[in-house]
């Protein structure tokens, strides 16, 4: 046993060591400068991401417990998959209260699992908690994308998490299939960022098999395949995507191939005017006219063609720089993917309220890719949120939504050439 004097000196030394570490911690982290960095430095975005994920867990539990669930499509989903459970593989005979089944086979398999997990769809509260998990996983995937790309400041995560009642409602109070497809989409994008193209293609194709809107990303993804994988590699990835669709749809294709293809990949479906968010200012006779739909498709294709050249340049640069492991390089992949989806949303034949999640989590990234001031970016984001929370939609809300989409697309077009800032940031990270 050490003498009392030595023990006292040892304890005193330990206390001094702890005090010194605390003083260093305080000098480094408990400062105004570090607080500013937490709010504005993209390299520290992961700190805000962790805190907000924990906060979102409690917020969603509170929403589930305190706010009444609203039935819209869940019962219809359960009725549709129940037909398959009972042995019906003919898509023309699969129906629910809201009409025939209009989603691909991945939807059927996934919601069949939910059918059994929730006591044949009766345990709504459990379904809400499952969708809470889907929401948190999606947020984590989005935050990882933003953290690696270092494009947006951390304070924007607060806007993603805390400003949209509509998005929380879509996930845990409505139980739509759109959020499930979006979760698998962001998983695929994370894999593409890391160079796992084959696995990414599997997740992407599975997302398409849940809801067809994921195809809006396809034009930019095709350019990414060509730039990074070459012609042979592109054919391989397209074969994987198509092969998974055939594999998932096989039982339905064998039973009634025409009914499955027409039912699950119906590009000519006419939406109800009463639910439109984006075309309320038009007369209904124009909204349902086939010529209007053809015009939208034409404009969609033209705009994709205009952006194709800079996108391909981005993708070639990404393919060249991605092996370096520098996270900021992912900006060259993300901007074309997110912009292609935005263009698809902007020229959609109709947007319903649950479709907000198609592009909600990409809006901060898109806005920070424009030359606008921070205040204008935030104003555009605020107006978009207002439009999606106006129920029912009005002439003004639908028109404002188009103006916001137009401003974002124009801003991205103005900055369609790679900037010197990106090249400087890449060199810094190396």
XYZ file of C-alpha atoms in Angstrom:
430
model
C 0.000 0.000 0.000
C 1.307 3.425 -0.977
C 2.011 5.914 1.816
C -0.740 8.535 2.484
C 1.397 11.321 1.001
C 1.873 9.526 -2.278
C -1.844 8.624 -2.484
C -2.752 12.270 -1.903
C -0.331 13.422 -4.621
C -1.662 10.777 -7.042
C -5.261 11.880 -6.415
C -4.259 15.515 -6.798
C -2.519 14.738 -10.108
C -5.597 12.881 -11.370
C -7.884 15.774 -10.403
C -5.593 18.236 -12.156
C -5.568 16.009 -15.248
C -9.387 15.862 -15.311
C -9.631 19.610 -14.797
C -7.186 20.162 -17.634
C -9.212 17.946 -19.988
C -12.426 19.731 -19.013
C -10.792 23.108 -19.609
C -9.634 21.988 -23.072
C -13.113 20.633 -23.848
C -14.683 23.910 -22.746
C -12.219 25.984 -24.744
C -12.788 23.893 -27.868
C -16.494 23.091 -27.818
C -18.337 25.345 -25.377
C -17.766 28.476 -27.404
C -19.790 30.752 -29.624
C -17.585 29.922 -32.593
C -18.221 26.189 -32.241
C -21.967 26.801 -31.849
C -21.895 28.719 -35.123
C -20.030 25.871 -36.772
C -22.678 23.418 -35.578
C -25.290 25.546 -37.313
C -23.428 26.487 -40.498
C -20.524 24.080 -41.144
C -21.615 21.186 -43.427
C -18.750 19.037 -42.100
C -20.486 18.995 -38.684
C -23.925 18.181 -40.065
C -23.758 14.688 -38.542
C -24.018 16.171 -35.025
C -27.328 17.877 -35.808
C -28.463 14.731 -37.639
C -28.034 12.537 -34.553
C -29.781 15.013 -32.273
C -32.688 15.483 -34.665
C -33.139 11.745 -35.211
C -33.505 11.262 -31.472
C -35.893 14.213 -31.313
C -37.927 12.882 -34.246
C -38.391 9.562 -32.455
C -40.138 11.321 -29.565
C -42.083 13.648 -31.865
C -43.476 10.793 -33.924
C -44.427 8.789 -30.849
C -46.239 11.872 -29.545
C -48.024 12.359 -32.888
C -49.122 8.717 -32.967
C -50.385 8.821 -29.393
C -52.096 12.216 -29.459
C -53.370 12.841 -33.006
C -56.171 10.657 -34.421
C -55.326 8.366 -37.322
C -57.135 9.189 -40.586
C -58.145 6.306 -42.835
C -57.572 6.879 -46.541
C -55.891 3.968 -48.330
C -54.754 1.489 -45.648
C -57.927 -0.616 -45.663
C -57.879 -0.684 -49.472
C -54.237 -1.825 -49.403
C -55.157 -4.642 -47.033
C -58.117 -5.680 -49.181
C -55.924 -5.769 -52.277
C -53.235 -7.967 -50.752
C -55.857 -10.112 -49.049
C -56.972 -11.175 -52.511
C -53.448 -12.490 -53.172
C -53.357 -14.190 -49.770
C -56.573 -15.961 -50.741
C -54.971 -17.230 -53.948
C -55.954 -14.650 -56.567
C -53.066 -13.894 -58.949
C -55.082 -12.232 -61.708
C -54.453 -8.470 -61.323
C -57.794 -7.611 -62.890
C -59.540 -9.258 -59.926
C -57.541 -7.552 -57.152
C -59.526 -4.619 -55.797
C -60.132 -2.553 -52.696
C -62.631 0.074 -51.566
C -60.781 2.756 -53.555
C -60.701 0.762 -56.799
C -58.450 -1.766 -58.564
C -54.865 -2.510 -57.546
C -52.612 -0.118 -59.501
C -49.187 -0.807 -57.949
C -46.512 -3.313 -59.060
C -45.772 -6.636 -57.391
C -43.251 -5.342 -54.841
C -46.090 -3.425 -53.222
C -48.085 -6.644 -52.909
C -45.285 -8.586 -51.228
C -44.305 -5.804 -48.842
C -47.836 -4.982 -47.775
C -48.620 -8.674 -47.408
C -45.897 -8.756 -44.757
C -47.532 -5.741 -43.097
C -50.891 -7.519 -43.430
C -49.666 -10.376 -41.259
C -47.634 -8.213 -38.855
C -50.670 -6.031 -38.086
C -53.185 -8.843 -37.517
C -54.593 -8.746 -41.048
C -54.411 -4.954 -41.120
C -56.509 -4.458 -37.985
C -53.753 -3.289 -35.641
C -53.474 0.261 -36.944
C -51.371 1.466 -34.012
C -48.677 -1.128 -34.737
C -48.749 -0.136 -38.412
C -48.197 3.487 -37.373
C -45.124 2.534 -35.364
C -43.775 0.525 -38.301
C -44.187 3.606 -40.484
C -42.495 5.655 -37.775
C -39.519 3.327 -38.210
C -39.702 3.815 -41.993
C -39.680 7.583 -41.445
C -36.629 7.456 -39.173
C -34.723 5.154 -41.537
C -35.506 7.495 -44.436
C -34.284 10.497 -42.441
C -31.073 8.680 -41.525
C -30.442 7.847 -45.195
C -31.138 11.445 -46.255
C -28.910 12.841 -43.509
C -26.100 10.522 -44.594
C -26.408 11.820 -48.154
C -26.292 15.417 -46.955
C -23.418 14.745 -44.567
C -21.249 13.171 -47.271
C -22.067 15.722 -49.961
C -21.488 18.712 -47.651
C -23.830 20.820 -49.721
C -26.252 22.280 -47.209
C -25.696 23.845 -43.763
C -26.774 21.823 -40.701
C -29.505 24.288 -39.707
C -31.480 23.199 -42.776
C -32.057 19.827 -41.128
C -34.337 21.633 -38.703
C -36.496 22.711 -41.640
C -36.598 19.134 -42.914
C -37.688 17.774 -39.538
C -39.691 20.478 -37.828
C -41.539 22.504 -40.441
C -43.702 19.980 -42.288
C -46.843 18.720 -40.624
C -47.896 17.305 -43.998
C -44.902 14.956 -44.254
C -45.323 13.629 -40.703
C -48.984 13.086 -41.496
C -48.225 11.161 -44.701
C -45.952 8.783 -42.813
C -47.617 8.037 -39.470
C -51.205 9.285 -39.778
C -52.077 8.110 -43.320
C -49.849 5.024 -43.962
C -49.429 5.561 -47.705
C -47.118 3.377 -49.797
C -45.194 6.391 -51.157
C -42.885 6.656 -48.086
C -41.932 2.987 -48.370
C -40.829 3.422 -51.986
C -38.894 6.569 -51.069
C -37.045 4.733 -48.284
C -35.747 2.104 -50.730
C -34.893 4.859 -53.228
C -32.656 6.706 -50.755
C -31.063 3.418 -49.806
C -30.178 2.859 -53.473
C -28.759 6.389 -53.813
C -26.516 5.808 -50.792
C -25.247 2.628 -52.442
C -24.637 4.402 -55.760
C -22.643 7.073 -53.935
C -20.360 4.369 -52.546
C -19.912 2.637 -55.897
C -22.121 -0.385 -55.144
C -23.911 -0.174 -58.477
C -25.349 -3.688 -58.662
C -26.767 -3.647 -55.132
C -27.991 -0.109 -55.709
C -29.807 -1.249 -58.854
C -31.532 -3.989 -56.870
C -32.823 -1.520 -54.279
C -33.776 0.993 -56.951
C -35.745 -1.588 -58.920
C -37.456 -2.765 -55.742
C -38.466 0.846 -55.025
C -39.987 1.015 -58.527
C -41.863 -2.201 -57.799
C -43.584 -0.493 -54.869
C -44.571 2.681 -56.703
C -43.860 3.727 -60.274
C -43.007 7.379 -59.517
C -39.441 6.259 -58.716
C -38.951 6.051 -62.501
C -38.736 9.864 -62.502
C -35.102 9.418 -61.409
C -34.419 6.990 -64.274
C -33.196 9.440 -66.986
C -30.376 10.736 -64.786
C -29.628 7.251 -63.461
C -29.260 5.967 -67.023
C -26.630 8.648 -67.689
C -24.893 7.644 -64.452
C -24.800 4.019 -65.604
C -23.331 4.955 -68.998
C -20.732 7.334 -67.525
C -19.541 5.003 -64.764
C -20.198 1.501 -66.105
C -19.818 1.848 -69.868
C -22.183 0.269 -72.389
C -21.659 -3.316 -71.203
C -22.026 -2.347 -67.557
C -25.126 -0.293 -68.350
C -26.741 -3.286 -70.062
C -25.891 -5.361 -67.009
C -27.525 -2.859 -64.610
C -30.609 -2.483 -66.806
C -30.880 -6.275 -66.960
C -30.762 -6.418 -63.168
C -33.495 -3.765 -62.891
C -35.715 -5.421 -65.490
C -34.968 -8.930 -64.253
C -36.089 -8.078 -60.728
C -39.352 -6.639 -62.076
C -39.983 -9.848 -64.036
C -39.063 -12.023 -61.054
C -41.365 -10.143 -58.680
C -44.194 -10.030 -61.191
C -43.813 -13.646 -62.378
C -46.836 -15.135 -60.555
C -49.083 -12.359 -61.873
C -47.572 -12.472 -65.367
C -48.227 -16.195 -65.561
C -51.848 -15.744 -64.445
C -52.753 -12.777 -66.665
C -49.795 -10.874 -68.166
C -51.827 -8.131 -69.837
C -53.816 -7.365 -66.679
C -50.604 -7.100 -64.632
C -48.756 -4.839 -67.082
C -51.737 -2.566 -67.699
C -52.748 -2.485 -64.042
C -49.381 -1.880 -62.380
C -47.599 0.219 -65.041
C -50.496 2.212 -66.432
C -49.041 5.409 -67.892
C -52.420 6.548 -69.198
C -54.332 6.628 -65.932
C -56.580 9.700 -65.571
C -56.573 11.313 -62.118
C -59.556 12.935 -60.419
C -59.581 16.724 -60.664
C -60.926 17.104 -57.129
C -57.651 15.855 -55.591
C -55.144 17.768 -57.695
C -52.656 19.967 -55.870
C -50.893 21.436 -58.893
C -53.523 22.105 -61.600
C -56.448 23.590 -59.655
C -56.288 26.860 -61.629
C -57.179 25.030 -64.857
C -60.750 24.251 -65.984
C -61.555 20.578 -65.435
C -62.196 19.965 -69.132
C -58.599 20.981 -69.905
C -57.237 18.938 -66.989
C -58.765 15.688 -68.262
C -58.119 16.379 -71.963
C -55.609 13.930 -73.533
C -53.919 16.785 -75.375
C -52.995 18.413 -72.073
C -51.333 15.210 -70.894
C -49.417 14.842 -74.150
C -48.228 18.455 -73.883
C -46.919 17.841 -70.356
C -45.089 14.723 -71.502
C -43.547 16.631 -74.429
C -42.348 19.472 -72.162
C -40.999 16.924 -69.688
C -38.919 15.220 -72.385
C -37.695 18.551 -73.819
C -36.466 19.741 -70.427
C -34.719 16.440 -69.756
C -32.980 16.781 -73.119
C -31.833 20.325 -72.260
C -30.255 19.121 -69.017
C -28.822 15.883 -70.437
C -25.483 17.315 -71.576
C -24.439 18.960 -68.276
C -25.756 15.939 -66.361
C -23.597 13.585 -68.386
C -20.593 15.820 -67.759
C -21.303 15.663 -64.035
C -21.635 11.881 -64.164
C -18.345 11.424 -66.021
C -16.593 13.577 -63.434
C -18.239 11.570 -60.656
C -17.099 8.287 -62.208
C -13.539 9.615 -62.399
C -13.400 11.071 -58.875
C -15.612 8.648 -56.909
C -12.794 6.101 -56.303
C -10.888 8.783 -54.357
C -13.416 8.394 -51.540
C -13.934 12.141 -51.194
C -17.559 12.526 -50.063
C -18.147 15.900 -51.663
C -17.746 14.281 -55.097
C -21.239 12.827 -54.601
C -22.634 16.268 -55.489
C -21.920 15.387 -59.115
C -24.257 12.395 -58.840
C -26.960 13.852 -56.618
C -27.805 17.026 -58.511
C -28.782 15.260 -61.783
C -30.810 12.624 -59.898
C -32.687 15.144 -57.782
C -33.229 17.545 -60.689
C -34.614 14.801 -62.948
C -37.108 13.925 -60.242
C -38.060 17.593 -59.736
C -38.689 18.013 -63.470
C -40.921 14.944 -63.373
C -42.853 16.327 -60.412
C -43.177 19.761 -62.031
C -44.738 18.259 -65.168
C -46.846 15.605 -63.451
C -50.375 15.166 -64.746
C -51.587 15.557 -61.186
C -50.060 15.743 -57.731
C -51.925 14.388 -54.727
C -51.051 15.314 -51.154
C -49.121 12.129 -50.406
C -46.905 12.811 -53.431
C -45.141 15.554 -51.440
C -42.688 12.944 -50.131
C -41.573 12.269 -53.725
C -39.273 15.283 -53.519
C -39.639 16.898 -50.088
C -36.295 15.659 -48.716
C -34.422 16.789 -51.843
C -35.697 20.373 -51.836
C -32.979 21.857 -49.560
C -30.293 20.297 -51.733
C -31.900 21.617 -54.914
C -32.342 25.105 -53.481
C -28.715 25.206 -52.333
C -27.757 24.366 -55.921
C -29.262 27.655 -57.138
C -27.588 31.097 -57.171
C -30.338 32.637 -55.044
C -29.815 34.303 -51.682
C -30.464 32.288 -48.544
C -33.614 34.295 -47.801
C -35.051 33.657 -51.261
C -34.285 29.956 -50.924
C -36.078 29.820 -47.591
C -39.013 31.783 -48.999
C -39.373 29.316 -51.885
C -39.247 26.421 -49.424
C -41.860 28.123 -47.261
C -44.210 28.772 -50.173
C -43.929 25.145 -51.304
C -44.799 23.998 -47.801
C -47.749 26.374 -47.725
C -49.057 25.050 -51.052
C -48.898 21.445 -49.881
C -50.700 22.330 -46.651
C -53.548 24.175 -48.368
C -56.514 21.802 -48.411
C -58.330 21.766 -50.671
C -55.959 23.356 -53.139
C -56.888 26.741 -54.604
C -56.158 28.631 -57.805
C -53.491 30.594 -55.927
C -51.830 27.665 -54.136
C -51.509 25.560 -57.296
C -50.178 28.510 -59.314
C -47.639 29.429 -56.605
C -46.433 25.826 -56.519
C -45.644 26.000 -60.246
C -43.835 29.315 -59.804
C -41.664 27.777 -57.075
C -40.841 24.756 -59.236
C -40.005 27.067 -62.144
C -37.681 29.190 -60.002
C -35.781 26.151 -58.729
C -35.365 24.659 -62.208
C -34.224 27.997 -63.637
C -31.755 28.474 -60.785
C -30.267 25.036 -61.343
C -30.059 25.697 -65.086
C -28.169 28.949 -64.498
C -25.597 27.023 -62.457
C -25.529 23.979 -64.713
C -21.754 24.194 -65.206
C -19.471 22.849 -62.436
C -18.322 25.652 -60.174
C -14.817 26.500 -59.068
C -15.997 26.213 -55.472
C -16.670 22.490 -55.896
C -13.205 21.892 -57.356
C -11.611 23.845 -54.496
C -13.598 21.872 -51.895
C -12.571 18.564 -53.476
C -8.892 19.568 -53.299
C -9.308 20.560 -49.638
C -10.847 17.198 -48.722
C -8.076 15.315 -50.514
